Short mmCIF file of C-alpha atoms in Angstrom, two decimals:
data_model
loop_
_atom_site.label_atom_id
_atom_site.label_comp_id
_atom_site.label_asym_id
_atom_site.label_seq_id
_atom_site.Cartn_x
_atom_site.Cartn_y
_atom_site.Cartn_z
CA UNK A 1062 228.40 120.56 29.12
CA UNK A 1063 229.41 123.71 31.75
CA UNK A 1064 232.45 122.79 34.38
CA UNK A 1065 231.03 122.92 38.01
CA UNK A 1066 233.35 124.44 40.99
CA UNK A 1067 232.27 123.14 44.16
CA UNK A 1068 233.71 125.42 46.93
CA UNK A 1069 232.82 124.17 50.40
CA UNK A 1070 233.06 126.82 53.32
CA UNK A 1071 231.74 125.04 56.17
CA UNK A 1072 231.50 126.90 60.03
CA UNK A 1073 229.83 129.29 61.91
CA UNK A 1074 226.06 128.09 61.16
CA UNK A 1075 226.88 128.35 57.71
CA UNK A 1076 227.74 132.35 58.36
CA UNK A 1077 231.24 132.13 56.65
CA UNK A 1078 229.44 130.74 53.36
CA UNK A 1079 226.60 133.02 52.98
CA UNK A 1080 229.27 135.55 53.68
CA UNK A 1081 230.94 134.52 50.41
CA UNK A 1082 228.31 134.38 48.67
CA UNK A 1083 227.11 137.97 49.60
CA UNK A 1084 230.37 139.26 48.30
CA UNK A 1085 230.75 137.62 45.10
CA UNK A 1086 229.96 139.33 41.76
CA UNK A 1087 226.42 138.73 40.81
CA UNK A 1088 227.78 137.11 37.81
CA UNK A 1089 224.62 134.84 37.77
CA UNK A 1090 226.72 131.46 38.37
CA UNK A 1091 227.54 131.79 42.01
CA UNK A 1092 225.20 130.35 44.11
CA UNK A 1093 224.44 129.27 48.41
CA UNK A 1094 223.27 125.74 49.16
CA UNK A 1095 223.06 125.16 52.70
CA UNK A 1096 221.17 123.58 55.48
CA UNK A 1097 220.94 123.78 59.04
CA UNK A 1098 219.96 121.79 61.75
CA UNK A 1099 219.15 123.15 65.19
CA UNK A 1100 219.78 120.89 68.59
CA UNK A 1101 219.28 122.59 71.92
CA UNK A 1102 220.11 120.64 75.20
CA UNK A 1103 217.41 119.70 77.00
CA UNK A 1104 219.68 120.73 80.39
CA UNK A 1105 219.82 124.05 79.56
CA UNK A 1106 215.98 124.84 77.41
CA UNK A 1107 212.57 124.19 78.90
CA UNK A 1108 212.46 121.17 75.79
CA UNK A 1109 209.94 119.24 78.14
CA UNK A 1110 208.31 122.05 79.76
CA UNK A 1111 206.64 123.19 75.89
CA UNK A 1112 204.00 120.63 76.29
CA UNK A 1113 202.68 122.62 79.75
CA UNK A 1114 202.43 125.70 77.03
CA UNK A 1115 199.41 126.89 74.80
CA UNK A 1116 198.76 128.51 71.46
CA UNK A 1117 197.17 131.58 72.98
CA UNK A 1118 199.25 132.01 76.20
CA UNK A 1119 200.82 135.68 77.14
CA UNK A 1120 204.52 134.52 78.02
CA UNK A 1121 207.34 135.73 80.47
CA UNK A 1122 210.59 134.36 80.02
CA UNK A 1123 214.04 135.01 79.62
CA UNK A 1124 215.47 136.98 76.27
CA UNK A 1125 217.28 133.76 75.68
CA UNK A 1126 214.23 131.18 76.36
CA UNK A 1127 212.16 133.59 74.58
CA UNK A 1128 214.50 133.48 71.37
CA UNK A 1129 213.91 129.77 71.65
CA UNK A 1130 210.40 129.97 72.43
CA UNK A 1131 210.01 131.78 69.44
CA UNK A 1132 211.74 129.25 67.31
CA UNK A 1133 209.82 126.59 68.13
CA UNK A 1134 206.64 128.26 67.45
CA UNK A 1135 206.90 131.32 65.67
CA UNK A 1136 203.41 131.97 66.65
CA UNK A 1137 203.65 132.40 70.17
CA UNK A 1138 203.66 135.58 71.87
CA UNK A 1139 206.66 136.23 74.48
CA UNK A 1140 207.22 139.22 76.17
CA UNK A 1141 210.59 139.27 75.24
CA UNK A 1142 213.49 137.75 73.17
CA UNK A 1143 217.27 138.81 72.11
CA UNK A 1144 216.25 140.86 69.81
CA UNK A 1145 216.85 143.38 72.62
CA UNK A 1146 217.85 146.34 71.12
CA UNK A 1147 214.16 146.86 69.17
CA UNK A 1148 212.74 147.29 72.72
CA UNK A 1149 214.26 150.43 73.90
CA UNK A 1150 215.51 150.85 77.26
CA UNK A 1151 211.97 151.61 79.31
CA UNK A 1152 210.52 147.84 78.69
CA UNK A 1153 214.36 146.20 79.05
CA UNK A 1154 214.27 148.02 82.41
CA UNK A 1155 210.62 146.56 83.05
CA UNK A 1156 211.84 142.62 81.67
CA UNK A 1157 214.75 143.32 84.35
CA UNK A 1158 212.45 144.24 87.04
CA UNK A 1159 210.30 141.24 86.63
CA UNK A 1160 213.67 138.75 86.22
CA UNK A 1161 214.97 139.62 89.50
CA UNK A 1162 211.47 140.47 91.71
CA UNK A 1163 211.86 143.73 91.77
CA UNK A 1164 210.03 146.53 91.97
CA UNK A 1165 206.77 147.02 90.04
CA UNK A 1166 207.22 143.61 89.37
CA UNK A 1167 203.94 141.98 89.45
CA UNK A 1168 201.93 145.04 88.50
CA UNK A 1169 204.48 144.97 85.32
CA UNK A 1170 203.26 141.34 84.76
CA UNK A 1171 199.41 142.35 85.07
CA UNK A 1172 199.75 145.37 83.56
CA UNK A 1173 201.30 142.97 80.12
CA UNK A 1174 198.45 140.94 80.41
CA UNK A 1175 201.07 138.13 80.91
CA UNK A 1176 199.05 135.26 82.19
CA UNK A 1177 202.42 132.75 81.28
CA UNK A 1178 205.55 132.81 82.83
CA UNK A 1179 208.22 129.95 82.00
CA UNK A 1180 211.38 130.49 84.43
CA UNK A 1181 214.38 128.84 85.23
CA UNK A 1182 214.13 126.64 88.16
CA UNK A 1183 215.81 128.22 91.75
CA UNK A 1184 215.42 131.89 90.19
CA UNK A 1185 214.41 134.14 92.15
CA UNK A 1186 211.66 134.49 90.42
CA UNK A 1187 210.39 130.71 90.08
CA UNK A 1188 210.55 131.52 93.90
CA UNK A 1189 208.51 134.40 94.61
CA UNK A 1190 205.58 132.52 91.95
CA UNK A 1191 206.19 129.21 93.70
CA UNK A 1192 205.01 131.68 96.95
CA UNK A 1193 202.28 133.82 95.18
CA UNK A 1194 198.61 133.25 95.23
CA UNK A 1195 198.26 135.10 92.16
CA UNK A 1196 200.36 132.09 90.83
CA UNK A 1197 199.59 128.41 90.26
CA UNK A 1198 202.60 126.02 89.14
CA UNK A 1199 200.90 123.82 86.22
CA UNK A 1200 204.76 121.90 85.29
CA UNK A 1201 208.54 121.94 86.90
CA UNK A 1202 211.23 120.01 86.12
CA UNK A 1203 215.30 120.76 86.71
CA UNK A 1204 215.32 123.15 84.49
CA UNK A 1205 212.29 125.07 84.00
CA UNK A 1206 209.02 125.69 86.04
CA UNK A 1207 205.27 126.41 84.13
CA UNK A 1208 203.32 128.94 85.98
CA UNK A 1209 199.86 130.13 85.04
CA UNK A 1210 197.90 133.21 86.68
CA UNK A 1211 195.28 132.01 88.91
CA UNK A 1212 191.87 133.67 87.34
CA UNK A 1213 190.09 135.77 90.04
#
């Protein structure tokens, strides 16, 4: 039989072991076995709000929650996520306007046909949408609020 050496390299969400294997010589004997599980703190992420979202929704959320939405359901259509280097400066400027309720934020949501907003509770965006006749709140808790555009 063949001897086997197991070299555990834990840490950094499997990044350390993965980097080690990636830099190993291609000898045909080195391989990587990893598993990962992610948990999200429901006090920080909109876990309970997910039930209020529909598969066809075009969702505006902040970039961190955009990542979370894609992770939980890759089919979701989000305005932006954490891969901001791919979006370009113009879209990032529009994102900041919406997030901070400045400039043409309403027009940008309309132009991008956003029909659902997942906002952090207590943010300027959540406050603005709560008072807007164009949007109706469909879900809310201490973490997140879900708004849908009112059909015309």
